[in-house]
Every structure is written in C-alpha cells, then in structure tokens.
Coordinates of C-alpha atoms in Angstrom, one line a residue:
G7 CA 0.0 0.0 0.0
I8 CA 3.0 2.3 0.2
L9 CA 5.7 1.1 -2.1
L10 CA 3.5 -0.1 -5.0
S11 CA 1.2 1.9 -7.2
D12 CA -2.6 1.3 -7.1
Q13 CA -2.3 -0.4 -10.5
E14 CA 0.5 -2.7 -9.4
V15 CA -1.6 -3.7 -6.3
K16 CA -4.6 -4.3 -8.6
D17 CA -2.5 -6.4 -11.0
L18 CA -1.3 -8.5 -8.1
G19 CA -4.9 -9.1 -6.9
G20 CA -4.4 -7.1 -3.8
T21 CA -6.9 -4.9 -2.0
N22 CA -6.5 -1.2 -1.3
Q23 CA -5.0 -0.9 2.2
V24 CA -5.5 2.8 2.3
D25 CA -9.2 2.4 1.8
A26 CA -9.3 -0.2 4.5
I27 CA -7.5 2.2 6.9
E28 CA -9.9 5.0 6.1
Y29 CA -12.8 2.7 6.8
F30 CA -11.4 1.7 10.2
Y31 CA -10.9 5.4 11.0
S32 CA -14.5 6.2 10.0
L33 CA -15.8 3.9 12.8
Y34 CA -13.9 5.7 15.6
D35 CA -15.5 7.8 18.3
D36 CA -14.7 11.5 18.2
A37 CA -12.5 11.1 21.3
V38 CA -10.1 9.0 19.2
H39 CA -7.4 10.8 17.2
P40 CA -6.5 8.8 14.1
V41 CA -2.9 9.2 12.9
D42 CA -2.8 9.1 9.2
C43 CA 0.8 8.0 8.5
V44 CA 0.2 6.9 4.9
P45 CA 1.0 10.3 3.3
K46 CA 4.2 10.6 5.3
L47 CA 5.4 7.1 4.3
Q48 CA 4.4 7.7 0.6
E49 CA 6.4 11.0 0.6
H50 CA 9.5 8.9 1.5
D51 CA 8.8 5.8 -0.5
D52 CA 12.3 6.1 -2.2
E53 CA 14.0 5.7 1.2
Y54 CA 14.7 2.5 3.2
I55 CA 11.4 2.4 5.1
F56 CA 10.5 -1.3 4.7
F57 CA 12.7 -4.3 4.8
R58 CA 13.0 -6.5 1.6
T59 CA 13.3 -9.9 3.3
D60 CA 10.9 -9.2 6.2
H61 CA 7.3 -8.0 6.6
H62 CA 8.1 -5.1 8.9
W63 CA 8.9 -1.5 8.4
T64 CA 12.4 -0.3 9.4
E65 CA 12.9 2.1 12.2
L66 CA 13.1 4.8 9.6
G67 CA 9.7 3.8 8.3
A68 CA 8.4 4.0 11.9
Y69 CA 10.0 7.4 12.3
Y70 CA 7.8 8.8 9.5
A71 CA 4.7 7.4 11.2
Y72 CA 6.0 9.0 14.5
V73 CA 6.3 12.4 12.6
A74 CA 2.7 12.0 11.7
F75 CA 1.8 11.2 15.3
C76 CA 3.6 14.4 16.4
E77 CA 1.7 16.5 14.0
E78 CA -1.6 15.1 15.3
K79 CA -0.5 15.7 18.9
G80 CA 0.9 19.1 18.2
I81 CA 4.5 18.5 19.3
E82 CA 7.9 18.8 17.6
P83 CA 9.4 15.5 16.5
E84 CA 13.0 14.6 17.1
D85 CA 15.4 15.4 14.3
L86 CA 17.3 12.3 13.1
D87 CA 20.5 14.3 13.0
D88 CA 20.2 15.0 16.8
L89 CA 20.2 11.3 17.7
E90 CA 23.0 8.7 17.8
H91 CA 22.7 6.5 14.7
V92 CA 23.8 2.9 14.8
N93 CA 23.9 0.1 12.2
F94 CA 23.9 -3.5 13.4
G95 CA 24.7 -5.1 10.1
D96 CA 23.1 -7.6 7.8
F97 CA 19.6 -9.0 8.5
L98 CA 17.4 -11.7 7.0
G99 CA 13.8 -11.6 8.0
S100 CA 10.5 -13.5 8.0
F101 CA 10.2 -13.7 4.2
Y102 CA 13.6 -15.3 4.0
S103 CA 12.8 -17.7 6.8
Q104 CA 9.6 -18.8 4.9
L105 CA 11.2 -19.0 1.4
N106 CA 14.8 -19.8 2.2
S107 CA 15.6 -17.7 -0.9
A108 CA 19.2 -17.8 -2.1
E109 CA 18.6 -14.4 -3.8
M110 CA 17.5 -12.9 -0.5
A111 CA 20.5 -14.4 1.2
A112 CA 22.8 -12.8 -1.3
N113 CA 21.1 -9.4 -0.9
P114 CA 20.3 -9.1 2.8
D115 CA 18.7 -6.2 4.6
Y116 CA 20.4 -4.3 7.4
V117 CA 19.2 -3.1 10.8
E118 CA 19.8 0.6 11.7
A119 CA 18.5 2.4 14.8
W120 CA 18.5 5.8 16.5
I121 CA 19.1 5.8 20.3
P122 CA 16.7 8.1 22.3
N123 CA 18.4 11.1 23.9
G124 CA 16.5 10.8 27.2
T125 CA 17.5 7.2 28.1
N126 CA 18.3 3.8 26.7
E127 CA 17.4 1.9 29.9
M128 CA 14.3 -0.2 30.1
R129 CA 12.4 -2.5 32.5
L130 CA 10.9 -5.6 31.0
W131 CA 8.3 -8.1 32.1
D132 CA 8.8 -11.3 30.1
Q133 CA 6.3 -14.1 29.3
D134 CA 7.6 -16.2 32.3
G135 CA 6.7 -13.3 34.6
T136 CA 10.3 -12.3 35.3
V137 CA 11.0 -8.6 35.8
S138 CA 14.4 -7.2 35.0
D139 CA 15.9 -3.7 34.6
D140 CA 18.9 -5.1 32.6
Y141 CA 17.4 -4.2 29.2
N142 CA 17.8 -1.4 26.7
V143 CA 15.4 0.4 24.4
I144 CA 17.9 -0.2 21.6
T145 CA 20.1 -3.3 22.1
D146 CA 23.3 -3.8 20.1
T147 CA 22.5 -6.9 18.1
S148 CA 25.5 -6.7 15.8
D149 CA 26.8 -10.1 17.0
W150 CA 23.4 -11.8 17.0
D151 CA 22.2 -14.4 14.5
I152 CA 21.4 -12.7 11.2
T153 CA 17.7 -13.6 11.5
G154 CA 17.3 -12.2 15.0
K155 CA 18.7 -8.7 14.7
T156 CA 15.4 -6.8 15.0
M157 CA 15.3 -7.8 18.6
A158 CA 17.3 -4.6 18.9
F159 CA 14.0 -2.7 19.3
I160 CA 12.7 -3.0 22.9
M161 CA 13.7 -6.7 22.9
G162 CA 10.8 -7.6 20.6
D163 CA 7.3 -8.7 21.6
Q164 CA 6.9 -8.9 25.4
P165 CA 3.9 -8.6 27.8
L166 CA 5.1 -5.3 29.2
Q167 CA 8.0 -2.8 29.0
R168 CA 8.6 0.4 31.0
I169 CA 10.9 3.2 30.0
V170 CA 11.4 6.1 32.4
N171 CA 13.1 9.3 31.0
P172 CA 15.1 11.0 33.8
Q173 CA 15.2 14.2 31.7
I174 CA 11.4 14.7 32.0
D175 CA 9.7 15.3 35.3
D176 CA 6.2 16.4 34.4
G177 CA 4.5 13.1 35.1
S178 CA 3.5 12.6 31.5
T179 CA 2.7 8.9 30.7
C180 CA 1.7 6.9 27.7
L181 CA 0.7 3.3 27.1
L182 CA 1.4 1.9 23.7
I183 CA -0.6 -1.2 22.8
K184 CA 1.0 -2.8 19.8
D185 CA 1.9 -5.7 17.6
S186 CA 5.5 -6.2 16.4
F187 CA 5.3 -3.1 14.2
G188 CA 5.2 -1.2 17.4
D189 CA 8.6 -2.4 18.5
F190 CA 10.1 -0.1 15.9
F191 CA 7.7 2.8 16.9
A192 CA 8.2 2.7 20.7
P193 CA 11.7 4.2 20.8
W194 CA 10.4 7.4 19.2
L195 CA 8.1 8.0 22.1
V196 CA 10.8 8.0 24.8
D197 CA 11.9 11.7 24.4
H198 CA 8.3 13.0 24.8
Y199 CA 7.1 11.3 28.0
Q200 CA 8.4 10.8 31.5
T201 CA 7.2 7.2 31.4
V202 CA 6.4 5.0 28.4
Y203 CA 4.7 1.7 28.9
V204 CA 4.5 -0.8 26.1
G205 CA 2.2 -3.8 26.0
D206 CA 1.8 -6.3 23.3
F207 CA -1.9 -7.1 23.1
R208 CA -1.1 -10.8 22.5
Y209 CA 0.6 -11.2 25.8
F210 CA -0.5 -8.1 27.9
E211 CA -2.7 -9.6 30.7
N212 CA -3.8 -6.4 32.3
N213 CA -7.2 -4.7 31.8
I214 CA -6.3 -1.7 29.7
G215 CA -8.8 0.6 31.4
D216 CA -7.6 -0.3 34.9
F217 CA -4.0 0.1 33.8
V218 CA -4.7 3.6 32.4
R219 CA -6.4 4.6 35.6
E220 CA -3.8 3.1 38.0
Y221 CA -0.8 4.6 36.3
D222 CA -2.4 8.0 35.3
V223 CA -1.9 7.4 31.6
D224 CA -2.3 10.5 29.5
D225 CA -2.1 9.0 26.1
L226 CA -3.3 5.5 25.1
I227 CA -1.7 4.8 21.7
F228 CA -2.4 1.8 19.4
C229 CA 0.1 0.8 16.8
N230 CA -0.8 -2.2 14.6
N231 CA 0.0 -3.3 11.1
V232 CA -3.0 -3.2 8.8
T233 CA -2.8 -6.9 7.7
L234 CA -3.1 -8.1 11.3
A235 CA -5.7 -5.5 12.1
G236 CA -7.8 -6.7 9.2
G237 CA -7.5 -10.4 10.2
G238 CA -10.0 -10.5 13.0
V239 CA -7.4 -10.8 15.7
V240 CA -6.7 -7.3 17.0
G241 CA -10.2 -6.2 17.8
P242 CA -11.3 -9.2 19.9
A243 CA -8.0 -9.4 21.7
I244 CA -8.1 -5.7 22.6
L245 CA -11.8 -5.7 23.5
G246 CA -11.1 -8.6 25.8
R247 CA -8.8 -6.3 27.8
L248 CA -11.1 -3.3 28.1

C-alpha cells in the first residue's frame, strides 16, 4: 500500500489498504485521534522504510509514522541528526525464513537504529513473569544471529516494558498497545514522556482501562500493522482487555 502503485496492487490481486485504513478510522469515536501515517510514508517511499526480506517497516519507516503522530498531537518530532545513529549489520527476516531464498541471502537487509536522547534503559516483564531492569530500548544486536537482529528494538514482543526518561519530570505517561510493528515505533516516544509503557496485546494480561487509571496514563496509543488489524485478531484481543 506504500511502495506499490494502485495499478500494481490491482494487477497482483491485492486490495487497497489505504481504503481499509480510512474505513477503520470512520468507525472511531470522536474522542479517538487517528494518525494518518500513509502520506508521510508515501512521501519517503524512495527511502529504506520497509525491509525487503521481512514483513516489517524499518525504524526509519516507523520514524515517519512518528512524525505524523507528532503532527496530530501538536508536538515537535526529534530530528534524526540530533540522535545517535547505529547500524547492526546484515539481517534476513520473515520472508527469507519462509522462502529460504538464495537471492535474498545474497542481498540481505540491514538493521539501523537511532538511540533516544533521554535514556536507553528499560524495565521488561517477560512471558515467564520475570522482571528485569537489565534491558535497553535499543540493544546492540551486531553479533546476534542474522535472523534475529530486529530484537534490537525494545527486545521484541513482550507482555510489558517500561521506559522512564530522567530528563522529563512532568509526570507525562503513555501506554502503547501494539503488535510487532510497534517495536520499531516505541523508541520514538521516549523523548516525549516521563514514562512510556509498552504492552503487546497478544501477551499483555492487564485490563487496559484499569491500567490507564492506575498509572495515570495521559495518552493511550495503538500501533498495529494493517494486515493483522484486518485479520479479525486485533479487535477481539483488545476488546477482551477493556
């Protein structure tokens, strides 16, 4: 829906994802603020915003969605030039794992990231219930297996993560409910809130409303890829936690 023209999508037998997103947004209550990231992504479709061997956007792709978020919220986004930029080397993703394509192996992706200015420290609750502060928002995965390097972003899909920015003391708090696309989006929130909570709806066991009230959450943010959102999974899973 971003990198291909409407005609190419039609020729491939695909459906118009932009129309689907607009339909989703038409159903929202007025209290919900949709973030239309499609135009921003399309403006930068000649940049490295989606992996070739994997179904995710890159962190640069997530950055442009974050810019659209900032515009909707009325805040100034971080400038990429003001952040530490890192490159963790070659990466082969989900498409490669499914197809075992020699051509993909010969032309791998790479994983790059930008480290938040406020902090790179993170608390993580894993699926076994273990809580640890020994994690980073952006982890150096340079020496990891070539298929696992996107764990660089908030250590992937976990029930709950918490990031506290010591440079902000206004009590601002957000809760990001997401699928794996949100792993790439979450780091961009760090420099705008004192506390960022991240919950993957597939593993997050808390009632979302209770969590929002208990932790005085200002902004409840949902970040899901459109394919999963349209598959009948996201809605029931999230509604079951409201």
